[in-house]
mmCIF file of C-alpha atoms in Angstrom:
data_model
loop_
_atom_site.group_PDB
_atom_site.id
_atom_site.type_symbol
_atom_site.label_atom_id
_atom_site.label_comp_id
_atom_site.label_asym_id
_atom_site.label_seq_id
_atom_site.Cartn_x
_atom_site.Cartn_y
_atom_site.Cartn_z
ATOM 1 C CA MET A 19 0.000 0.000 0.000
ATOM 2 C CA PRO A 20 1.420 3.427 -0.927
ATOM 3 C CA LEU A 21 2.161 5.834 1.915
ATOM 4 C CA ILE A 22 0.501 8.641 -0.087
ATOM 5 C CA GLU A 23 -2.291 8.343 -2.650
ATOM 6 C CA VAL A 24 -3.497 11.522 -4.371
ATOM 7 C CA LYS A 25 -6.435 11.210 -6.769
ATOM 8 C CA ASN A 26 -7.828 14.041 -8.901
ATOM 9 C CA LEU A 27 -6.893 16.694 -6.350
ATOM 10 C CA VAL A 28 -8.257 20.192 -7.027
ATOM 11 C CA LYS A 29 -7.746 23.386 -5.016
ATOM 12 C CA THR A 30 -9.696 26.530 -5.851
ATOM 13 C CA TYR A 31 -9.531 29.797 -3.907
ATOM 14 C CA LEU A 32 -12.498 32.165 -3.953
ATOM 15 C CA VAL A 33 -11.823 35.865 -3.343
ATOM 16 C CA GLY A 34 -15.025 37.870 -3.667
ATOM 17 C CA ASP A 35 -16.548 36.840 -6.978
ATOM 18 C CA THR A 36 -13.234 35.686 -8.416
ATOM 19 C CA SER A 37 -12.182 32.016 -8.261
ATOM 20 C CA THR A 38 -8.624 30.865 -8.932
ATOM 21 C CA THR A 39 -7.823 27.188 -9.397
ATOM 22 C CA VAL A 40 -4.309 26.513 -8.127
ATOM 23 C CA LEU A 41 -4.287 22.707 -8.442
ATOM 24 C CA LYS A 42 -6.017 20.921 -11.319
ATOM 25 C CA ASP A 43 -6.769 17.192 -11.252
ATOM 26 C CA VAL A 44 -3.478 16.154 -9.609
ATOM 27 C CA SER A 45 -2.894 12.409 -9.128
ATOM 28 C CA PHE A 46 0.175 10.452 -7.981
ATOM 29 C CA GLU A 47 1.428 7.988 -5.353
ATOM 30 C CA VAL A 48 4.434 7.938 -3.029
ATOM 31 C CA GLU A 49 5.758 4.688 -1.579
ATOM 32 C CA LYS A 50 7.345 4.366 1.856
ATOM 33 C CA GLY A 51 11.068 5.101 1.668
ATOM 34 C CA GLU A 52 10.887 7.199 -1.496
ATOM 35 C CA PHE A 53 12.564 10.588 -1.919
ATOM 36 C CA VAL A 54 10.352 12.639 -4.225
ATOM 37 C CA ALA A 55 10.940 16.224 -5.334
ATOM 38 C CA ILE A 56 7.969 18.275 -6.503
ATOM 39 C CA MET A 57 9.412 20.905 -8.775
ATOM 40 C CA GLY A 58 7.972 23.930 -10.533
ATOM 41 C CA PRO A 59 8.292 27.696 -10.957
ATOM 42 C CA SER A 60 6.892 30.199 -8.496
ATOM 43 C CA GLY A 61 3.089 30.136 -8.597
ATOM 44 C CA SER A 62 2.887 26.643 -10.083
ATOM 45 C CA GLY A 63 0.960 25.270 -7.100
ATOM 46 C CA LYS A 64 3.703 23.160 -5.520
ATOM 47 C CA SER A 65 3.567 24.773 -2.051
ATOM 48 C CA THR A 66 -0.239 24.594 -2.094
ATOM 49 C CA LEU A 67 0.115 20.886 -2.825
ATOM 50 C CA LEU A 68 2.508 20.468 0.109
ATOM 51 C CA HIS A 69 -0.032 22.141 2.390
ATOM 52 C CA MET A 70 -2.645 19.629 1.222
ATOM 53 C CA LEU A 71 -0.300 16.692 1.828
ATOM 54 C CA GLY A 72 0.728 17.990 5.249
ATOM 55 C CA LEU A 73 -2.956 18.440 6.213
ATOM 56 C CA LEU A 74 -2.381 22.150 6.693
ATOM 57 C CA ASP A 75 -5.160 22.894 4.181
ATOM 58 C CA GLU A 76 -8.057 21.004 2.590
ATOM 59 C CA PRO A 77 -8.573 20.261 -1.102
ATOM 60 C CA THR A 78 -11.636 21.621 -2.887
ATOM 61 C CA SER A 79 -12.226 18.194 -4.405
ATOM 62 C CA GLY A 80 -10.438 14.928 -4.997
ATOM 63 C CA THR A 81 -9.030 12.358 -2.598
ATOM 64 C CA TYR A 82 -5.939 12.322 -0.380
ATOM 65 C CA ILE A 83 -5.143 9.070 1.413
ATOM 66 C CA PHE A 84 -2.210 8.909 3.843
ATOM 67 C CA ASP A 85 -1.141 5.479 5.072
ATOM 68 C CA GLY A 86 -4.572 4.083 4.248
ATOM 69 C CA LYS A 87 -6.519 6.916 5.911
ATOM 70 C CA ASP A 88 -8.779 9.169 3.819
ATOM 71 C CA SER A 89 -8.178 12.777 4.870
ATOM 72 C CA LYS A 90 -11.870 13.610 4.427
ATOM 73 C CA LYS A 91 -12.764 11.148 7.195
ATOM 74 C CA LEU A 92 -10.333 12.585 9.761
ATOM 75 C CA ASP A 93 -11.511 14.933 12.512
ATOM 76 C CA GLU A 94 -9.338 17.718 13.948
ATOM 77 C CA ILE A 95 -7.960 15.524 16.733
ATOM 78 C CA ALA A 96 -6.925 12.790 14.285
ATOM 79 C CA ILE A 97 -5.358 15.382 11.949
ATOM 80 C CA SER A 98 -3.400 16.937 14.828
ATOM 81 C CA LYS A 99 -2.093 13.522 15.873
ATOM 82 C CA LEU A 100 -1.016 12.720 12.322
ATOM 83 C CA ARG A 101 0.774 16.045 11.909
ATOM 84 C CA ASN A 102 2.571 15.686 15.229
ATOM 85 C CA ASN A 103 3.386 11.968 15.205
ATOM 86 C CA LYS A 104 3.681 10.992 11.540
ATOM 87 C CA PHE A 105 4.813 14.194 9.795
ATOM 88 C CA GLY A 106 8.020 16.195 10.058
ATOM 89 C CA PHE A 107 8.171 19.674 8.523
ATOM 90 C CA ILE A 108 11.178 21.679 7.325
ATOM 91 C CA PHE A 109 10.439 25.189 6.045
ATOM 92 C CA GLN A 110 12.436 27.793 4.149
ATOM 93 C CA ALA A 111 12.043 30.315 6.996
ATOM 94 C CA PHE A 112 13.253 27.804 9.676
ATOM 95 C CA ASN A 113 10.315 28.764 11.968
ATOM 96 C CA LEU A 114 12.404 28.671 15.143
ATOM 97 C CA LEU A 115 11.361 30.441 18.332
ATOM 98 C CA PRO A 116 13.595 33.519 18.818
ATOM 99 C CA LYS A 117 15.651 33.925 21.993
ATOM 100 C CA THR A 118 15.030 30.256 22.774
ATOM 101 C CA THR A 119 17.767 27.635 22.990
ATOM 102 C CA VAL A 120 18.445 24.951 20.417
ATOM 103 C CA LEU A 121 17.326 22.336 22.962
ATOM 104 C CA GLU A 122 14.004 24.085 23.638
ATOM 105 C CA ASN A 123 13.305 24.548 19.918
ATOM 106 C CA VAL A 124 13.896 20.873 19.166
ATOM 107 C CA LYS A 125 11.722 19.761 22.096
ATOM 108 C CA LEU A 126 8.764 21.848 20.931
ATOM 109 C CA PRO A 127 6.817 19.057 19.109
ATOM 110 C CA LEU A 128 6.993 16.919 22.263
ATOM 111 C CA LEU A 129 4.617 19.323 24.011
ATOM 112 C CA TYR A 130 1.809 17.736 22.000
ATOM 113 C CA SER A 131 3.000 14.122 22.192
ATOM 114 C CA ASP A 132 2.310 11.209 24.526
ATOM 115 C CA ILE A 133 6.010 10.887 25.327
ATOM 116 C CA PRO A 134 6.732 11.288 29.084
ATOM 117 C CA LYS A 135 8.358 14.608 29.927
ATOM 118 C CA SER A 136 11.201 12.762 31.625
ATOM 119 C CA GLU A 137 12.337 11.525 28.196
ATOM 120 C CA TRP A 138 12.165 14.840 26.336
ATOM 121 C CA ASP A 139 15.744 15.979 26.904
ATOM 122 C CA LYS A 140 17.178 12.582 25.946
ATOM 123 C CA LYS A 141 15.234 12.455 22.672
ATOM 124 C CA ALA A 142 16.032 16.077 21.802
ATOM 125 C CA LEU A 143 19.742 15.715 22.562
ATOM 126 C CA ALA A 144 19.922 12.612 20.342
ATOM 127 C CA ALA A 145 18.318 14.525 17.445
ATOM 128 C CA ILE A 146 20.653 17.482 17.995
ATOM 129 C CA GLU A 147 23.682 15.181 17.989
ATOM 130 C CA LEU A 148 22.466 13.631 14.731
ATOM 131 C CA VAL A 149 22.644 17.014 12.968
ATOM 132 C CA GLY A 150 26.048 17.828 14.496
ATOM 133 C CA LEU A 151 24.998 20.630 16.825
ATOM 134 C CA SER A 152 25.717 19.212 20.292
ATOM 135 C CA HIS A 153 28.178 22.069 20.849
ATOM 136 C CA ARG A 154 25.368 24.604 20.279
ATOM 137 C CA VAL A 155 22.663 22.976 22.386
ATOM 138 C CA ASN A 156 22.352 25.848 24.879
ATOM 139 C CA HIS A 157 22.760 28.652 22.345
ATOM 140 C CA GLU A 158 19.719 30.723 21.431
ATOM 141 C CA SER A 159 18.421 30.493 17.880
ATOM 142 C CA ASN A 160 19.286 34.138 17.124
ATOM 143 C CA GLU A 161 22.965 33.274 17.752
ATOM 144 C CA LEU A 162 23.067 30.681 14.968
ATOM 145 C CA SER A 163 24.012 30.909 11.301
ATOM 146 C CA GLY A 164 21.427 30.170 8.617
ATOM 147 C CA GLY A 165 22.777 26.666 8.060
ATOM 148 C CA GLU A 166 22.755 25.937 11.790
ATOM 149 C CA LYS A 167 19.158 27.173 12.052
ATOM 150 C CA GLN A 168 18.097 24.795 9.294
ATOM 151 C CA ARG A 169 19.874 21.917 11.015
ATOM 152 C CA VAL A 170 17.940 22.733 14.195
ATOM 153 C CA ALA A 171 14.749 22.667 12.119
ATOM 154 C CA ILE A 172 15.744 19.245 10.751
ATOM 155 C CA ALA A 173 16.417 17.936 14.276
ATOM 156 C CA ARG A 174 12.996 19.225 15.351
ATOM 157 C CA SER A 175 11.373 17.497 12.355
ATOM 158 C CA LEU A 176 12.946 14.168 13.416
ATOM 159 C CA ILE A 177 12.034 14.304 17.111
ATOM 160 C CA ASN A 178 8.922 12.121 16.804
ATOM 161 C CA SER A 179 10.424 9.670 14.272
ATOM 162 C CA PRO A 180 7.988 10.713 11.517
ATOM 163 C CA GLU A 181 6.729 8.516 8.681
ATOM 164 C CA ILE A 182 7.471 11.312 6.206
ATOM 165 C CA ILE A 183 9.395 14.583 6.127
ATOM 166 C CA PHE A 184 7.924 17.464 4.134
ATOM 167 C CA ALA A 185 10.632 19.947 3.126
ATOM 168 C CA ASP A 186 9.392 23.222 1.591
ATOM 169 C CA GLU A 187 12.262 25.030 -0.188
ATOM 170 C CA PRO A 188 14.660 24.085 2.670
ATOM 171 C CA THR A 189 17.644 25.809 1.018
ATOM 172 C CA GLY A 190 15.784 28.951 -0.079
ATOM 173 C CA ASN A 191 17.348 31.200 2.586
ATOM 174 C CA LEU A 192 20.836 29.713 2.372
ATOM 175 C CA ASP A 193 23.888 30.346 0.221
ATOM 176 C CA SER A 194 24.722 27.633 -2.312
ATOM 177 C CA LYS A 195 27.493 25.999 -0.243
ATOM 178 C CA THR A 196 25.378 25.778 2.910
ATOM 179 C CA GLY A 197 22.393 24.669 0.846
ATOM 180 C CA LYS A 198 24.432 21.773 -0.550
ATOM 181 C CA ILE A 199 25.361 20.676 2.998
ATOM 182 C CA ILE A 200 21.700 20.732 4.040
ATOM 183 C CA MET A 201 20.616 18.763 0.969
ATOM 184 C CA ASP A 202 23.388 16.219 1.523
ATOM 185 C CA PHE A 203 22.035 15.740 5.010
ATOM 186 C CA ILE A 204 18.425 15.353 3.854
ATOM 187 C CA GLN A 205 19.615 12.870 1.218
ATOM 188 C CA LYS A 206 21.366 10.817 3.888
ATOM 189 C CA LEU A 207 18.188 10.749 5.986
ATOM 190 C CA ASN A 208 16.622 8.932 3.052
ATOM 191 C CA ASP A 209 19.580 6.749 2.000
ATOM 192 C CA GLU A 210 20.821 5.697 5.432
ATOM 193 C CA LYS A 211 17.852 6.147 7.772
ATOM 194 C CA GLY A 212 15.071 5.257 5.362
ATOM 195 C CA HIS A 213 12.945 8.357 5.918
ATOM 196 C CA THR A 214 10.378 9.101 3.228
ATOM 197 C CA ILE A 215 11.087 12.627 1.927
ATOM 198 C CA LEU A 216 8.819 14.907 -0.060
ATOM 199 C CA LEU A 217 10.716 17.996 -1.181
ATOM 200 C CA ILE A 218 9.345 21.181 -2.724
ATOM 201 C CA THR A 219 11.819 23.201 -4.812
ATOM 202 C CA HIS A 220 12.203 25.306 -7.931
ATOM 203 C CA GLU A 221 15.919 24.531 -8.329
ATOM 204 C CA ASN A 222 17.269 21.666 -10.455
ATOM 205 C CA SER A 223 20.378 21.314 -8.286
ATOM 206 C CA THR A 224 18.202 20.759 -5.207
ATOM 207 C CA ALA A 225 15.703 18.433 -6.904
ATOM 208 C CA GLU A 226 18.507 16.185 -8.192
ATOM 209 C CA HIS A 227 19.192 14.956 -4.641
ATOM 210 C CA ALA A 228 15.844 13.122 -4.874
ATOM 211 C CA LYS A 229 15.256 9.777 -6.588
ATOM 212 C CA ARG A 230 12.184 10.976 -8.478
ATOM 213 C CA ILE A 231 10.972 14.359 -9.720
ATOM 214 C CA ILE A 232 7.341 15.353 -10.242
ATOM 215 C CA ARG A 233 7.208 18.534 -12.296
ATOM 216 C CA ILE A 234 4.189 20.780 -11.887
ATOM 217 C CA GLN A 235 3.199 23.795 -13.970
ATOM 218 C CA ASP A 236 0.085 25.944 -13.735
ATOM 219 C CA GLY A 237 -1.355 23.518 -11.195
ATOM 220 C CA GLU A 238 -0.945 20.401 -13.351
ATOM 221 C CA ILE A 239 1.589 17.577 -13.357
ATOM 222 C CA VAL A 240 3.567 17.742 -16.595
ATOM 223 C CA SER A 241 6.053 14.932 -15.867
ATOM 224 C CA ASP A 242 6.859 12.289 -13.261
ATOM 225 C CA GLU A 243 10.227 10.610 -13.799
ATOM 226 C CA PRO A 244 13.111 8.998 -11.885
ATOM 227 C CA VAL A 245 16.313 11.019 -11.465
ATOM 228 C CA LYS A 246 18.873 9.598 -13.892
ATOM 229 C CA ASN A 247 21.969 11.410 -12.631
ATOM 230 C CA ARG A 248 21.354 11.737 -8.920
ATOM 231 C CA ARG A 249 23.681 14.106 -7.107
ATOM 232 C CA LYS A 250 26.342 12.426 -5.019
ATOM 233 C CA GLU A 251 26.624 13.195 -1.325
ATOM 234 C CA SER A 252 29.660 14.862 0.134
ATOM 235 C CA ASP A 253 30.617 14.440 3.783
ATOM 236 C CA GLY A 254 27.652 15.610 5.851
ATOM 237 C CA TYR A 255 26.795 15.416 9.529
ATOM 238 C CA LEU A 256 24.916 12.122 9.727
ATOM 239 C CA LYS A 257 26.607 9.478 11.868
#
């Protein structure tokens, strides 16, 4: 059974009397353990699609099934549990709490989990070590570089051992060298740890870390192909 099944997904926004269809009859599947990049220019609908898949927004029509569960049949409590326990999110803007330590930022998703509070520090420190930031654990987020902030965001996304990681333009606020380090790390999460990754990007160099690229334009899928010349990893931070 696929981890993700999307069938004839449509998203239309209504502003006053004007309707704009951002996604048009989108269908595809993602298997567990895949690394899929959804690629397209600005305004193509790729981030809207990510919001649908991450249950941050609802489709106008069509079907979205995650791990055998139809999103239309989920109530708010079930959606919240899925987002917190099964999904990990990495965003372009990092979304860290300012003037809050690395440790506290990484522990944040545990506030809404069933994990005993006595285990929070242990789990967070393990995730922080995984991204190579143990030496920065007590530093506040505003003291970190852009690359370090994104690594904190990755550690936070891993804290609940998610089924899938949604990465929305994760290198968008980084220089090319730092962006390559971050993408190497995300690639290793897939290759060595087996995490399913769904990446949103508009850059070929970023998409080529994936194993498969779905190209979207004007809200429609125009191609869905494996990556023939996948980018090789350089030395990252994964142990």
